[in-house]
mmCIF file of C-alpha atoms and ligand atoms in Angstrom:
data_model
loop_
_atom_site.group_PDB
_atom_site.id
_atom_site.type_symbol
_atom_site.label_atom_id
_atom_site.label_comp_id
_atom_site.label_asym_id
_atom_site.label_seq_id
_atom_site.Cartn_x
_atom_site.Cartn_y
_atom_site.Cartn_z
ATOM 1 C CA MET A 1 101.150 38.643 73.161
ATOM 2 C CA ILE A 2 103.194 41.171 75.129
ATOM 3 C CA LYS A 3 104.602 44.290 73.526
ATOM 4 C CA LEU A 4 106.594 47.101 75.014
ATOM 5 C CA PHE A 5 106.561 50.387 73.106
ATOM 6 C CA LYS A 6 109.451 52.586 74.199
ATOM 7 C CA ASN A 7 110.456 56.220 73.611
ATOM 8 C CA VAL A 8 106.810 57.215 73.389
ATOM 9 C CA ARG A 9 106.123 60.950 73.351
ATOM 10 C CA LEU A 10 102.667 61.591 74.764
ATOM 11 C CA LYS A 11 100.817 64.853 74.334
ATOM 12 C CA GLY A 12 101.541 67.402 77.039
ATOM 13 C CA GLN A 13 104.234 65.319 78.727
ATOM 14 C CA LYS A 14 107.927 66.216 78.877
ATOM 15 C CA GLU A 15 109.417 62.813 79.646
ATOM 16 C CA LEU A 16 109.294 59.963 77.148
ATOM 17 C CA LYS A 17 107.240 57.008 78.320
ATOM 18 C CA MET A 18 106.984 53.265 77.880
ATOM 19 C CA ILE A 19 103.696 51.534 77.138
ATOM 20 C CA LEU A 20 103.221 47.878 78.044
ATOM 21 C CA VAL A 21 100.558 46.115 75.992
ATOM 22 C CA GLU A 22 99.187 42.678 76.784
ATOM 23 C CA ASP A 23 96.696 40.978 74.495
ATOM 24 C CA GLY A 24 95.814 44.270 72.862
ATOM 25 C CA THR A 25 95.178 46.172 76.111
ATOM 26 C CA ILE A 26 97.324 48.886 77.682
ATOM 27 C CA LYS A 27 98.585 47.397 80.964
ATOM 28 C CA LYS A 28 100.949 50.097 82.076
ATOM 29 C CA ILE A 29 102.276 53.506 81.070
ATOM 30 C CA ALA A 30 105.398 54.670 82.901
ATOM 31 C CA GLU A 31 108.828 56.213 82.359
ATOM 32 C CA GLN A 32 110.511 52.908 83.092
ATOM 33 C CA ILE A 33 109.053 49.442 82.773
ATOM 34 C CA ALA A 34 111.181 46.306 83.149
ATOM 35 C CA VAL A 35 111.107 44.391 79.871
ATOM 36 C CA PRO A 36 109.172 41.147 80.370
ATOM 37 C CA ASP A 37 111.029 38.071 79.055
ATOM 38 C CA GLU A 38 108.749 37.297 76.152
ATOM 39 C CA ALA A 39 107.998 40.915 75.184
ATOM 40 C CA GLU A 40 108.554 42.337 71.727
ATOM 41 C CA VAL A 41 110.173 45.773 72.147
ATOM 42 C CA ILE A 42 109.204 48.489 69.651
ATOM 43 C CA ASP A 43 111.031 51.839 69.560
ATOM 44 C CA LEU A 44 108.785 54.799 68.645
ATOM 45 C CA GLN A 45 111.862 57.090 68.587
ATOM 46 C CA GLY A 46 110.307 60.014 70.440
ATOM 47 C CA TYR A 47 107.658 60.727 67.843
ATOM 48 C CA LEU A 48 104.394 62.204 69.095
ATOM 49 C CA THR A 49 101.894 59.462 69.885
ATOM 50 C CA VAL A 50 98.204 60.264 70.264
ATOM 51 C CA PRO A 51 94.902 58.369 70.214
ATOM 52 C CA PRO A 52 93.666 57.665 66.675
ATOM 53 C CA TYR A 53 91.921 60.355 64.662
ATOM 54 C CA VAL A 54 88.160 60.428 64.837
ATOM 55 C CA ASP A 55 86.005 61.505 61.903
ATOM 56 C CA PRO A 56 82.620 61.952 63.557
ATOM 57 C CA HIS A 57 80.735 63.160 60.473
ATOM 58 C CA ILE A 58 80.983 61.777 56.974
ATOM 59 C CA HIS A 59 78.549 60.448 54.385
ATOM 60 C CA LEU A 60 80.169 57.221 53.222
ATOM 61 C CA ASP A 61 77.178 56.418 50.998
ATOM 62 C CA TYR A 62 77.858 59.585 48.977
ATOM 63 C CA VAL A 63 81.615 59.387 48.519
ATOM 64 C CA PHE A 64 82.983 59.617 44.969
ATOM 65 C CA THR A 65 79.624 60.369 43.342
ATOM 66 C CA ALA A 66 80.461 63.953 42.313
ATOM 67 C CA ARG A 67 81.286 62.995 38.732
ATOM 68 C CA LYS A 68 78.244 60.782 38.253
ATOM 69 C CA GLU A 69 76.013 61.908 35.365
ATOM 70 C CA GLY A 70 73.533 64.506 36.613
ATOM 71 C CA ALA A 71 75.290 64.977 39.960
ATOM 72 C CA LEU A 72 77.160 68.168 39.107
ATOM 73 C CA ASN A 73 76.293 70.961 41.551
ATOM 74 C CA GLY A 74 76.539 74.187 39.522
ATOM 75 C CA THR A 75 75.658 76.649 42.279
ATOM 76 C CA GLY A 76 77.774 75.004 44.984
ATOM 77 C CA THR A 77 74.949 75.326 47.498
ATOM 78 C CA LEU A 78 73.756 72.802 50.065
ATOM 79 C CA PHE A 79 70.275 72.791 48.568
ATOM 80 C CA GLU A 80 71.406 72.022 45.025
ATOM 81 C CA GLY A 81 73.585 69.260 46.483
ATOM 82 C CA ILE A 82 70.500 67.652 48.046
ATOM 83 C CA GLN A 83 68.590 68.000 44.767
ATOM 84 C CA ARG A 84 71.406 66.437 42.706
ATOM 85 C CA TRP A 85 71.720 63.551 45.121
ATOM 86 C CA SER A 86 67.952 62.982 45.101
ATOM 87 C CA GLU A 87 67.886 62.898 41.290
ATOM 88 C CA THR A 88 70.791 60.491 40.907
ATOM 89 C CA LYS A 89 70.422 58.040 43.795
ATOM 90 C CA SER A 90 67.849 55.639 42.341
ATOM 91 C CA ASP A 91 70.343 53.193 40.810
ATOM 92 C CA LEU A 92 72.385 52.504 43.968
ATOM 93 C CA THR A 93 73.048 48.913 44.967
ATOM 94 C CA VAL A 94 74.320 47.608 48.286
ATOM 95 C CA GLU A 95 77.470 46.248 46.662
ATOM 96 C CA GLU A 96 78.235 49.481 44.820
ATOM 97 C CA VAL A 97 77.742 51.600 47.951
ATOM 98 C CA LYS A 98 80.011 49.238 49.875
ATOM 99 C CA GLN A 99 82.784 49.482 47.304
ATOM 100 C CA ARG A 100 82.763 53.282 47.313
ATOM 101 C CA ALA A 101 82.491 53.419 51.110
ATOM 102 C CA ILE A 102 85.481 51.077 51.448
ATOM 103 C CA ALA A 103 87.501 53.381 49.187
ATOM 104 C CA GLY A 104 86.577 56.272 51.483
ATOM 105 C CA ILE A 105 87.377 54.316 54.639
ATOM 106 C CA LYS A 106 90.747 53.354 53.177
ATOM 107 C CA LYS A 107 91.612 57.004 52.605
ATOM 108 C CA GLU A 108 90.633 57.899 56.167
ATOM 109 C CA MET A 109 92.442 54.969 57.750
ATOM 110 C CA THR A 110 95.675 55.535 55.855
ATOM 111 C CA ALA A 111 95.629 59.079 57.260
ATOM 112 C CA GLY A 112 95.208 57.799 60.845
ATOM 113 C CA VAL A 113 91.447 57.564 61.415
ATOM 114 C CA GLN A 114 90.147 54.560 63.391
ATOM 115 C CA TYR A 115 86.733 55.890 64.449
ATOM 116 C CA ILE A 116 84.090 57.023 61.977
ATOM 117 C CA ARG A 117 80.503 58.167 62.352
ATOM 118 C CA THR A 118 78.807 57.963 58.969
ATOM 119 C CA HIS A 119 75.367 59.113 57.969
ATOM 120 C CA ALA A 120 73.217 56.813 55.842
ATOM 121 C CA ASP A 121 70.451 58.332 53.752
ATOM 122 C CA VAL A 122 67.270 56.545 54.858
ATOM 123 C CA THR A 123 64.853 58.486 52.655
ATOM 124 C CA ASP A 124 64.899 55.357 50.508
ATOM 125 C CA PRO A 125 62.297 52.626 51.072
ATOM 126 C CA ASN A 126 64.902 50.002 50.110
ATOM 127 C CA PHE A 127 67.443 51.211 52.724
ATOM 128 C CA THR A 128 70.262 50.521 50.254
ATOM 129 C CA SER A 129 72.809 52.832 51.923
ATOM 130 C CA LEU A 130 71.846 51.721 55.409
ATOM 131 C CA LYS A 131 72.200 48.032 54.592
ATOM 132 C CA ALA A 132 75.593 48.618 52.979
ATOM 133 C CA LEU A 133 76.956 50.646 55.890
ATOM 134 C CA LEU A 134 75.587 48.319 58.588
ATOM 135 C CA GLU A 135 77.290 45.416 56.812
ATOM 136 C CA LEU A 136 80.582 47.317 56.722
ATOM 137 C CA ARG A 137 80.269 48.279 60.396
ATOM 138 C CA GLU A 138 80.261 44.577 61.219
ATOM 139 C CA GLU A 139 82.745 43.351 58.603
ATOM 140 C CA LEU A 140 85.396 45.960 59.450
ATOM 141 C CA LYS A 141 84.936 46.233 63.223
ATOM 142 C CA ASP A 142 88.350 44.779 64.040
ATOM 143 C CA ILE A 143 90.162 47.527 62.153
ATOM 144 C CA VAL A 144 87.816 50.520 62.379
ATOM 145 C CA THR A 145 84.926 51.510 64.642
ATOM 146 C CA ILE A 146 81.916 52.716 62.658
ATOM 147 C CA GLN A 147 78.700 54.286 63.907
ATOM 148 C CA VAL A 148 75.774 54.743 61.518
ATOM 149 C CA VAL A 149 73.250 57.582 61.675
ATOM 150 C CA ALA A 150 69.717 57.070 60.322
ATOM 151 C CA PHE A 151 69.719 60.280 58.333
ATOM 152 C CA PRO A 152 66.604 61.469 56.467
ATOM 153 C CA GLN A 153 68.455 63.446 53.774
ATOM 154 C CA GLU A 154 65.224 64.549 52.096
ATOM 155 C CA GLY A 155 63.430 65.363 55.334
ATOM 156 C CA MET A 156 61.273 63.567 57.885
ATOM 157 C CA TYR A 157 58.186 65.496 56.770
ATOM 158 C CA ALA A 158 59.250 66.773 53.341
ATOM 159 C CA TYR A 159 59.580 63.153 52.178
ATOM 160 C CA LYS A 160 56.666 60.754 52.251
ATOM 161 C CA GLY A 161 56.908 58.579 55.343
ATOM 162 C CA GLY A 162 60.307 60.033 56.226
ATOM 163 C CA ASP A 163 59.789 59.757 59.972
ATOM 164 C CA GLU A 164 58.701 56.114 59.675
ATOM 165 C CA LEU A 165 61.788 55.301 57.617
ATOM 166 C CA VAL A 166 64.003 56.769 60.343
ATOM 167 C CA GLU A 167 62.268 54.630 62.957
ATOM 168 C CA GLU A 168 62.590 51.515 60.822
ATOM 169 C CA ALA A 169 66.302 52.255 60.326
ATOM 170 C CA LEU A 170 66.771 52.378 64.096
ATOM 171 C CA LYS A 171 65.078 48.990 64.405
ATOM 172 C CA MET A 172 67.452 47.690 61.733
ATOM 173 C CA GLY A 173 70.407 48.679 63.892
ATOM 174 C CA ALA A 174 71.411 52.281 63.191
ATOM 175 C CA ASP A 175 73.297 53.785 66.151
ATOM 176 C CA CYS A 176 72.027 57.357 65.964
ATOM 177 C CA VAL A 177 68.876 59.270 65.062
ATOM 178 C CA GLY A 178 69.375 61.981 62.446
ATOM 179 C CA ALA A 179 67.302 64.899 61.198
ATOM 180 C CA ILE A 180 67.570 67.912 58.898
ATOM 181 C CA PRO A 181 65.138 70.503 60.322
ATOM 182 C CA HIS A 182 66.331 73.466 58.219
ATOM 183 C CA TYR A 183 65.415 71.529 55.060
ATOM 184 C CA GLU A 184 61.810 70.791 56.083
ATOM 185 C CA PHE A 185 59.156 72.834 54.240
ATOM 186 C CA ALA A 186 58.098 74.892 57.240
ATOM 187 C CA ARG A 187 59.557 75.868 60.582
ATOM 188 C CA GLU A 188 56.855 73.868 62.321
ATOM 189 C CA PHE A 189 57.825 70.755 60.396
ATOM 190 C CA GLY A 190 61.431 71.341 61.417
ATOM 191 C CA GLU A 191 60.393 71.614 65.047
ATOM 192 C CA LYS A 192 58.263 68.510 64.710
ATOM 193 C CA SER A 193 61.292 66.639 63.353
ATOM 194 C CA ILE A 194 63.365 67.644 66.384
ATOM 195 C CA HIS A 195 60.631 66.454 68.758
ATOM 196 C CA LYS A 196 60.462 63.190 66.817
ATOM 197 C CA THR A 197 64.240 62.786 66.922
ATOM 198 C CA VAL A 198 64.400 63.129 70.697
ATOM 199 C CA ASP A 199 61.361 60.857 71.174
ATOM 200 C CA LEU A 200 62.953 58.154 69.000
ATOM 201 C CA ALA A 201 66.299 58.435 70.779
ATOM 202 C CA VAL A 202 64.598 57.912 74.140
ATOM 203 C CA LYS A 203 62.359 55.121 72.852
ATOM 204 C CA TYR A 204 65.201 53.103 71.298
ATOM 205 C CA ASP A 205 68.068 54.280 73.536
ATOM 206 C CA LYS A 206 70.077 55.713 70.630
ATOM 207 C CA LEU A 207 72.469 58.605 70.196
ATOM 208 C CA ILE A 208 71.349 61.747 68.335
ATOM 209 C CA ASP A 209 73.176 63.533 65.521
ATOM 210 C CA VAL A 210 71.188 66.253 63.774
ATOM 211 C CA HIS A 211 72.235 68.225 60.699
ATOM 212 C CA CYS A 212 71.165 71.367 62.508
ATOM 213 C CA ASP A 213 70.806 74.873 61.083
ATOM 214 C CA GLU A 214 73.170 74.323 58.149
ATOM 215 C CA THR A 215 72.270 77.704 56.724
ATOM 216 C CA ASP A 216 73.375 81.318 57.047
ATOM 217 C CA ASP A 217 69.824 82.281 58.055
ATOM 218 C CA ASP A 218 70.260 83.688 61.549
ATOM 219 C CA GLN A 219 66.584 82.889 62.199
ATOM 220 C CA SER A 220 67.190 79.155 61.833
ATOM 221 C CA ARG A 221 67.142 78.229 65.511
ATOM 222 C CA PHE A 222 66.546 74.519 65.784
ATOM 223 C CA LEU A 223 69.676 74.196 67.934
ATOM 224 C CA GLU A 224 67.754 75.897 70.729
ATOM 225 C CA LEU A 225 64.950 73.326 70.632
ATOM 226 C CA LEU A 226 67.308 70.365 70.220
ATOM 227 C CA SER A 227 69.392 71.321 73.237
ATOM 228 C CA ALA A 228 66.349 72.193 75.376
ATOM 229 C CA LEU A 229 64.622 68.872 74.683
ATOM 230 C CA SER A 230 67.829 66.855 75.122
ATOM 231 C CA TYR A 231 68.496 68.628 78.386
ATOM 232 C CA MET A 232 64.988 67.946 79.683
ATOM 233 C CA GLU A 233 65.360 64.253 78.778
ATOM 234 C CA GLY A 234 68.818 64.091 80.365
ATOM 235 C CA ILE A 235 70.451 62.925 77.128
ATOM 236 C CA GLY A 236 72.490 66.024 76.273
ATOM 237 C CA SER A 237 75.843 64.228 76.330
ATOM 238 C CA LYS A 238 74.450 61.663 73.867
ATOM 239 C CA THR A 239 73.278 64.437 71.535
ATOM 240 C CA THR A 240 75.220 66.120 68.744
ATOM 241 C CA ALA A 241 74.409 69.188 66.704
ATOM 242 C CA SER A 242 76.287 69.056 63.409
ATOM 243 C CA HIS A 243 77.119 72.203 61.429
ATOM 244 C CA THR A 244 74.982 74.813 63.315
ATOM 245 C CA CYS A 245 76.198 77.381 60.755
ATOM 246 C CA SER A 246 73.421 79.841 61.588
ATOM 247 C CA PHE A 247 74.834 80.145 65.114
ATOM 248 C CA GLY A 248 77.780 81.884 63.456
ATOM 249 C CA SER A 249 75.368 84.471 62.051
ATOM 250 C CA ALA A 250 73.182 84.929 65.135
ATOM 251 C CA ASN A 251 73.316 88.193 67.063
ATOM 252 C CA ASN A 252 75.448 88.235 70.180
ATOM 253 C CA SER A 253 72.593 88.788 72.638
ATOM 254 C CA TYR A 254 70.872 85.666 71.392
ATOM 255 C CA ALA A 255 74.147 83.721 71.321
ATOM 256 C CA PHE A 256 74.963 84.777 74.871
ATOM 257 C CA ARG A 257 71.628 83.480 76.139
ATOM 258 C CA LEU A 258 71.804 80.243 74.148
ATOM 259 C CA MET A 259 75.369 79.521 75.246
ATOM 260 C CA LYS A 260 74.129 79.040 78.828
ATOM 261 C CA LEU A 261 71.667 76.373 77.735
ATOM 262 C CA LEU A 262 74.269 74.621 75.554
ATOM 263 C CA LYS A 263 76.641 74.421 78.495
ATOM 264 C CA LYS A 264 73.950 73.129 80.807
ATOM 265 C CA ALA A 265 72.703 70.586 78.262
ATOM 266 C CA GLU A 266 76.268 69.265 77.637
ATOM 267 C CA ILE A 267 75.531 68.617 73.974
ATOM 268 C CA ASN A 268 78.316 68.065 71.447
ATOM 269 C CA PHE A 269 79.119 70.069 68.342
ATOM 270 C CA ILE A 270 80.613 69.031 65.035
ATOM 271 C CA SER A 271 81.923 71.623 62.619
ATOM 272 C CA CYS A 272 82.964 70.749 59.073
ATOM 273 C CA PRO A 273 85.313 73.590 58.186
ATOM 274 C CA THR A 274 86.220 72.768 54.580
ATOM 275 C CA GLU A 275 82.622 71.952 53.632
ATOM 276 C CA ASN A 276 80.941 74.892 55.242
ATOM 277 C CA ILE A 277 83.426 77.544 54.153
ATOM 278 C CA TYR A 278 82.716 76.219 50.650
ATOM 279 C CA LEU A 279 78.909 75.788 50.842
ATOM 280 C CA GLN A 280 77.882 78.753 52.963
ATOM 281 C CA GLY A 281 77.872 82.455 52.190
ATOM 282 C CA ARG A 282 76.549 81.666 48.712
ATOM 283 C CA GLN A 283 73.782 84.228 48.932
ATOM 284 C CA ASP A 284 76.170 86.841 50.304
ATOM 285 C CA THR A 285 77.966 89.272 48.025
ATOM 286 C CA TYR A 286 80.584 91.042 50.135
ATOM 287 C CA PRO A 287 81.346 90.872 52.956
ATOM 288 C CA LYS A 288 80.957 87.087 52.700
ATOM 289 C CA ARG A 289 80.381 85.127 55.889
ATOM 290 C CA ARG A 290 82.599 82.206 56.832
ATOM 291 C CA GLY A 291 79.567 79.994 57.432
ATOM 292 C CA LEU A 292 80.986 78.182 60.448
ATOM 293 C CA THR A 293 79.536 77.893 63.906
ATOM 294 C CA ARG A 294 81.184 79.570 66.909
ATOM 295 C CA VAL A 295 83.855 76.924 67.365
ATOM 296 C CA LYS A 296 86.284 79.120 69.282
ATOM 297 C CA GLU A 297 83.615 80.416 71.660
ATOM 298 C CA LEU A 298 82.196 76.930 72.262
ATOM 299 C CA ASN A 299 85.675 75.602 72.949
ATOM 300 C CA ASP A 300 86.472 78.502 75.284
ATOM 301 C CA ALA A 301 83.218 77.780 77.162
ATOM 302 C CA LYS A 302 84.359 74.128 77.528
ATOM 303 C CA ILE A 303 81.469 72.899 75.411
ATOM 304 C CA ASN A 304 82.596 69.846 73.464
ATOM 305 C CA VAL A 305 83.318 70.670 69.833
ATOM 306 C CA CYS A 306 85.187 68.747 67.136
ATOM 307 C CA PHE A 307 85.963 68.835 63.424
ATOM 308 C CA ALA A 308 84.904 66.442 60.668
ATOM 309 C CA GLN A 309 85.396 65.768 56.971
ATOM 310 C CA ASP A 310 81.716 65.448 55.895
ATOM 311 C CA SER A 311 82.287 64.779 52.168
ATOM 312 C CA MET A 312 84.647 63.160 49.733
ATOM 313 C CA SER A 313 83.900 64.171 46.188
ATOM 314 C CA ASP A 314 80.098 64.185 46.305
ATOM 315 C CA PRO A 315 77.390 66.558 45.016
ATOM 316 C CA TRP A 316 78.065 68.885 47.961
ATOM 317 C CA TYR A 317 81.854 69.141 47.818
ATOM 318 C CA PRO A 318 84.236 68.136 45.009
ATOM 319 C CA LEU A 319 87.369 67.444 47.093
ATOM 320 C CA GLY A 320 88.002 65.805 50.488
ATOM 321 C CA ASN A 321 90.496 63.021 51.178
ATOM 322 C CA GLY A 322 89.903 61.941 54.772
ATOM 323 C CA ASN A 323 93.045 63.637 56.035
ATOM 324 C CA MET A 324 91.952 65.005 59.401
ATOM 325 C CA MET A 325 95.156 67.005 59.807
ATOM 326 C CA MET A 326 94.192 69.023 56.744
ATOM 327 C CA ILE A 327 90.679 69.552 58.118
ATOM 328 C CA LEU A 328 92.207 70.691 61.407
ATOM 329 C CA ASP A 329 94.532 73.102 59.622
ATOM 330 C CA HIS A 330 91.610 74.712 57.807
ATOM 331 C CA GLY A 331 89.510 74.755 60.980
ATOM 332 C CA ILE A 332 91.983 76.568 63.196
ATOM 333 C CA HIS A 333 92.549 79.174 60.484
ATOM 334 C CA ILE A 334 88.881 79.810 59.722
ATOM 335 C CA CYS A 335 87.949 79.839 63.415
ATOM 336 C CA GLN A 336 90.972 81.964 64.424
ATOM 337 C CA MET A 337 92.219 79.455 66.996
ATOM 338 C CA MET A 338 95.939 80.057 67.008
ATOM 339 C CA SER A 339 97.123 81.164 70.401
ATOM 340 C CA PHE A 340 100.055 78.918 71.319
ATOM 341 C CA GLU A 341 97.828 77.214 73.860
ATOM 342 C CA GLU A 342 95.179 76.599 71.188
ATOM 343 C CA ILE A 343 97.814 75.227 68.807
ATOM 344 C CA ASP A 344 99.197 72.893 71.478
ATOM 345 C CA ASN A 345 95.691 71.555 72.135
ATOM 346 C CA ALA A 346 94.440 71.612 68.546
ATOM 347 C CA LEU A 347 94.781 67.855 68.116
ATOM 348 C CA ASP A 348 91.956 67.447 70.662
ATOM 349 C CA LEU A 349 89.584 68.728 67.977
ATOM 350 C CA ILE A 350 90.200 65.637 65.830
ATOM 351 C CA THR A 351 90.884 63.115 68.618
ATOM 352 C CA VAL A 352 89.410 63.184 72.150
ATOM 353 C CA ASN A 353 86.655 65.705 71.388
ATOM 354 C CA GLY A 354 85.491 63.568 68.483
ATOM 355 C CA ALA A 355 85.527 60.485 70.710
ATOM 356 C CA LYS A 356 83.405 62.295 73.290
ATOM 357 C CA THR A 357 80.960 63.212 70.534
ATOM 358 C CA MET A 358 80.762 59.549 69.499
ATOM 359 C CA HIS A 359 80.227 58.691 73.180
ATOM 360 C CA ILE A 360 83.057 56.142 73.168
ATOM 361 C CA GLN A 361 85.160 57.535 76.011
ATOM 362 C CA ASP A 362 85.231 54.151 77.771
ATOM 363 C CA GLU A 363 87.260 52.502 75.021
ATOM 364 C CA TYR A 364 89.156 55.523 73.689
ATOM 365 C CA GLY A 365 92.384 57.128 74.870
ATOM 366 C CA LEU A 366 95.932 56.285 75.834
ATOM 367 C CA GLU A 367 95.196 55.047 79.339
ATOM 368 C CA GLU A 368 95.821 51.874 81.281
ATOM 369 C CA GLY A 369 93.021 49.355 80.866
ATOM 370 C CA LYS A 370 91.941 50.641 77.439
ATOM 371 C CA PRO A 371 92.591 49.054 74.036
ATOM 372 C CA ALA A 372 96.085 49.870 72.694
ATOM 373 C CA ASN A 373 94.835 52.024 69.837
ATOM 374 C CA PHE A 374 97.018 54.936 68.792
ATOM 375 C CA ILE A 375 98.761 56.720 65.958
ATOM 376 C CA VAL A 376 102.319 57.988 65.704
ATOM 377 C CA LEU A 377 102.834 61.371 64.048
ATOM 378 C CA GLU A 378 105.924 62.472 62.159
ATOM 379 C CA ALA A 379 106.591 65.263 64.647
ATOM 380 C CA LYS A 380 108.267 65.609 68.011
ATOM 381 C CA SER A 381 105.992 68.245 69.540
ATOM 382 C CA GLU A 382 102.372 69.333 69.350
ATOM 383 C CA PHE A 383 103.428 72.620 67.754
ATOM 384 C CA ASP A 384 105.476 70.914 65.036
ATOM 385 C CA ALA A 385 102.650 68.484 64.318
ATOM 386 C CA ILE A 386 100.273 71.360 63.602
ATOM 387 C CA CYS A 387 102.757 73.717 61.952
ATOM 388 C CA GLU A 388 104.076 71.024 59.609
ATOM 389 C CA ARG A 389 100.668 69.375 59.164
ATOM 390 C CA ALA A 390 102.473 66.176 60.119
ATOM 391 C CA GLY A 391 101.469 62.926 58.518
ATOM 392 C CA ILE A 392 101.321 59.652 60.413
ATOM 393 C CA LEU A 393 104.118 57.106 60.710
ATOM 394 C CA ALA A 394 101.941 54.350 62.136
ATOM 395 C CA SER A 395 98.426 53.384 63.098
ATOM 396 C CA VAL A 396 98.185 50.750 65.843
ATOM 397 C CA ARG A 397 95.013 48.949 66.926
ATOM 398 C CA ASN A 398 94.828 46.486 69.782
ATOM 399 C CA GLY A 399 98.618 46.641 69.929
ATOM 400 C CA GLU A 400 99.057 45.535 66.293
ATOM 401 C CA TYR A 401 100.182 47.683 63.405
ATOM 402 C CA LEU A 402 97.393 48.475 60.957
ATOM 403 C CA LEU A 403 99.982 50.267 58.875
ATOM 404 C CA LYS A 404 103.416 51.863 59.003
ATOM 405 C CA LYS A 405 104.969 54.596 56.882
ATOM 406 C CA GLU A 406 108.582 55.648 56.462
ATOM 407 C CA PRO A 407 109.577 59.164 57.579
ATOM 408 C CA GLN A 408 109.969 61.507 54.619
ATOM 409 C CA VAL A 409 113.423 61.456 53.050
ATOM 410 C CA ILE A 410 114.630 64.294 50.852
ATOM 411 C CA GLN A 411 117.094 63.425 48.089
ATOM 412 C CA THR A 412 119.417 66.304 47.392
ATOM 413 C CA ASP A 413 123.098 67.145 46.923
ATOM 414 C CA ILE A 414 122.606 70.694 48.147
ATOM 415 C CA GLU A 415 124.065 70.983 51.604
ATOM 416 C CA ILE A 416 121.524 73.350 53.213
ATOM 417 C CA LEU A 417 118.590 71.303 51.925
ATOM 418 C CA LYS A 418 119.810 68.112 53.563
HETATM 419 ZN ZN1 LIG B 501 76.593 65.982 56.644
#
């Protein structure tokens, strides 16, 4: 199958391009390409075309459980969320988790996501969530790329046999090692969990994604240990620190020193702007902290940082719809990233930076030799895409449409509104 996409507007490029796709792979990108005899020609009409959205941090096993009996989180804190989940998770079945996860994936995909990293709670001797999400990873691989994190929601050492469950989950096929050091009963247990995480990643050759310092406590400093150990093992680029909220509360002298290590270690950061602005600052009166990590400073230092959804209607967060453009909009506001240069590059935070975090650079991006995976936005410039919070007009995978949408049409008789 040969397809020629024409009038393609690529990010950062003035001239419209043509993209030649053969058997699902990008063969050529150029201003002019002679139309091969048997090619199907598709006109993208100058709309902005970018690699698919990446959601590198979501809990697909939790989605749409917020209204379950006993799941209501009255305080809106992270810790009550964990407690509510723990108290209501015993009746899960693989089939039920799969059905909810599919509903979540559908929401993400219809908004342009094709790459998802999901956590699976493995503090469960039956591995119900893990089994469900590993099955979906395989069943849906042609339409969406899924990575699964072995995530000990209730702790590696605060839950009986937690560390062994994480190891077993890796043997069962999880892609990443997870941890939650700030939730362990003591700082030493948290540190032990970080050591264990890095050891397991080396032993099984897995990626790392730690829920790290998701607290306003400026003394929560597991990020330091995670990056130091990853650096020493030479696996920094395969390591991700999610949340790192406390880094937003740390003093500047400490942050300045740590920033050097983070840069050297080349670890990745995920910030969840809608979640953490909602969950954090709950023990503050006023002034209330924003609860986010130093996204702008990390980005300025060329340390890889991206945004993620985290939750869809679960005990931690009542809303969430998988629309990465909305997450991005919140993120650039909360993190004060709105110079015109930052706006023009904002899409990186939900595309290429997320792909780098997932360590999938080899297969991701609009480049010759890579799979023809991309989305088309209803905007004709980077600025308009962000300013208008543009939706998608199409999601294409291996050169085939996953879905198409019509541009918005306004019905009106009023001249100036036409
Ligand atoms: Zn999370």
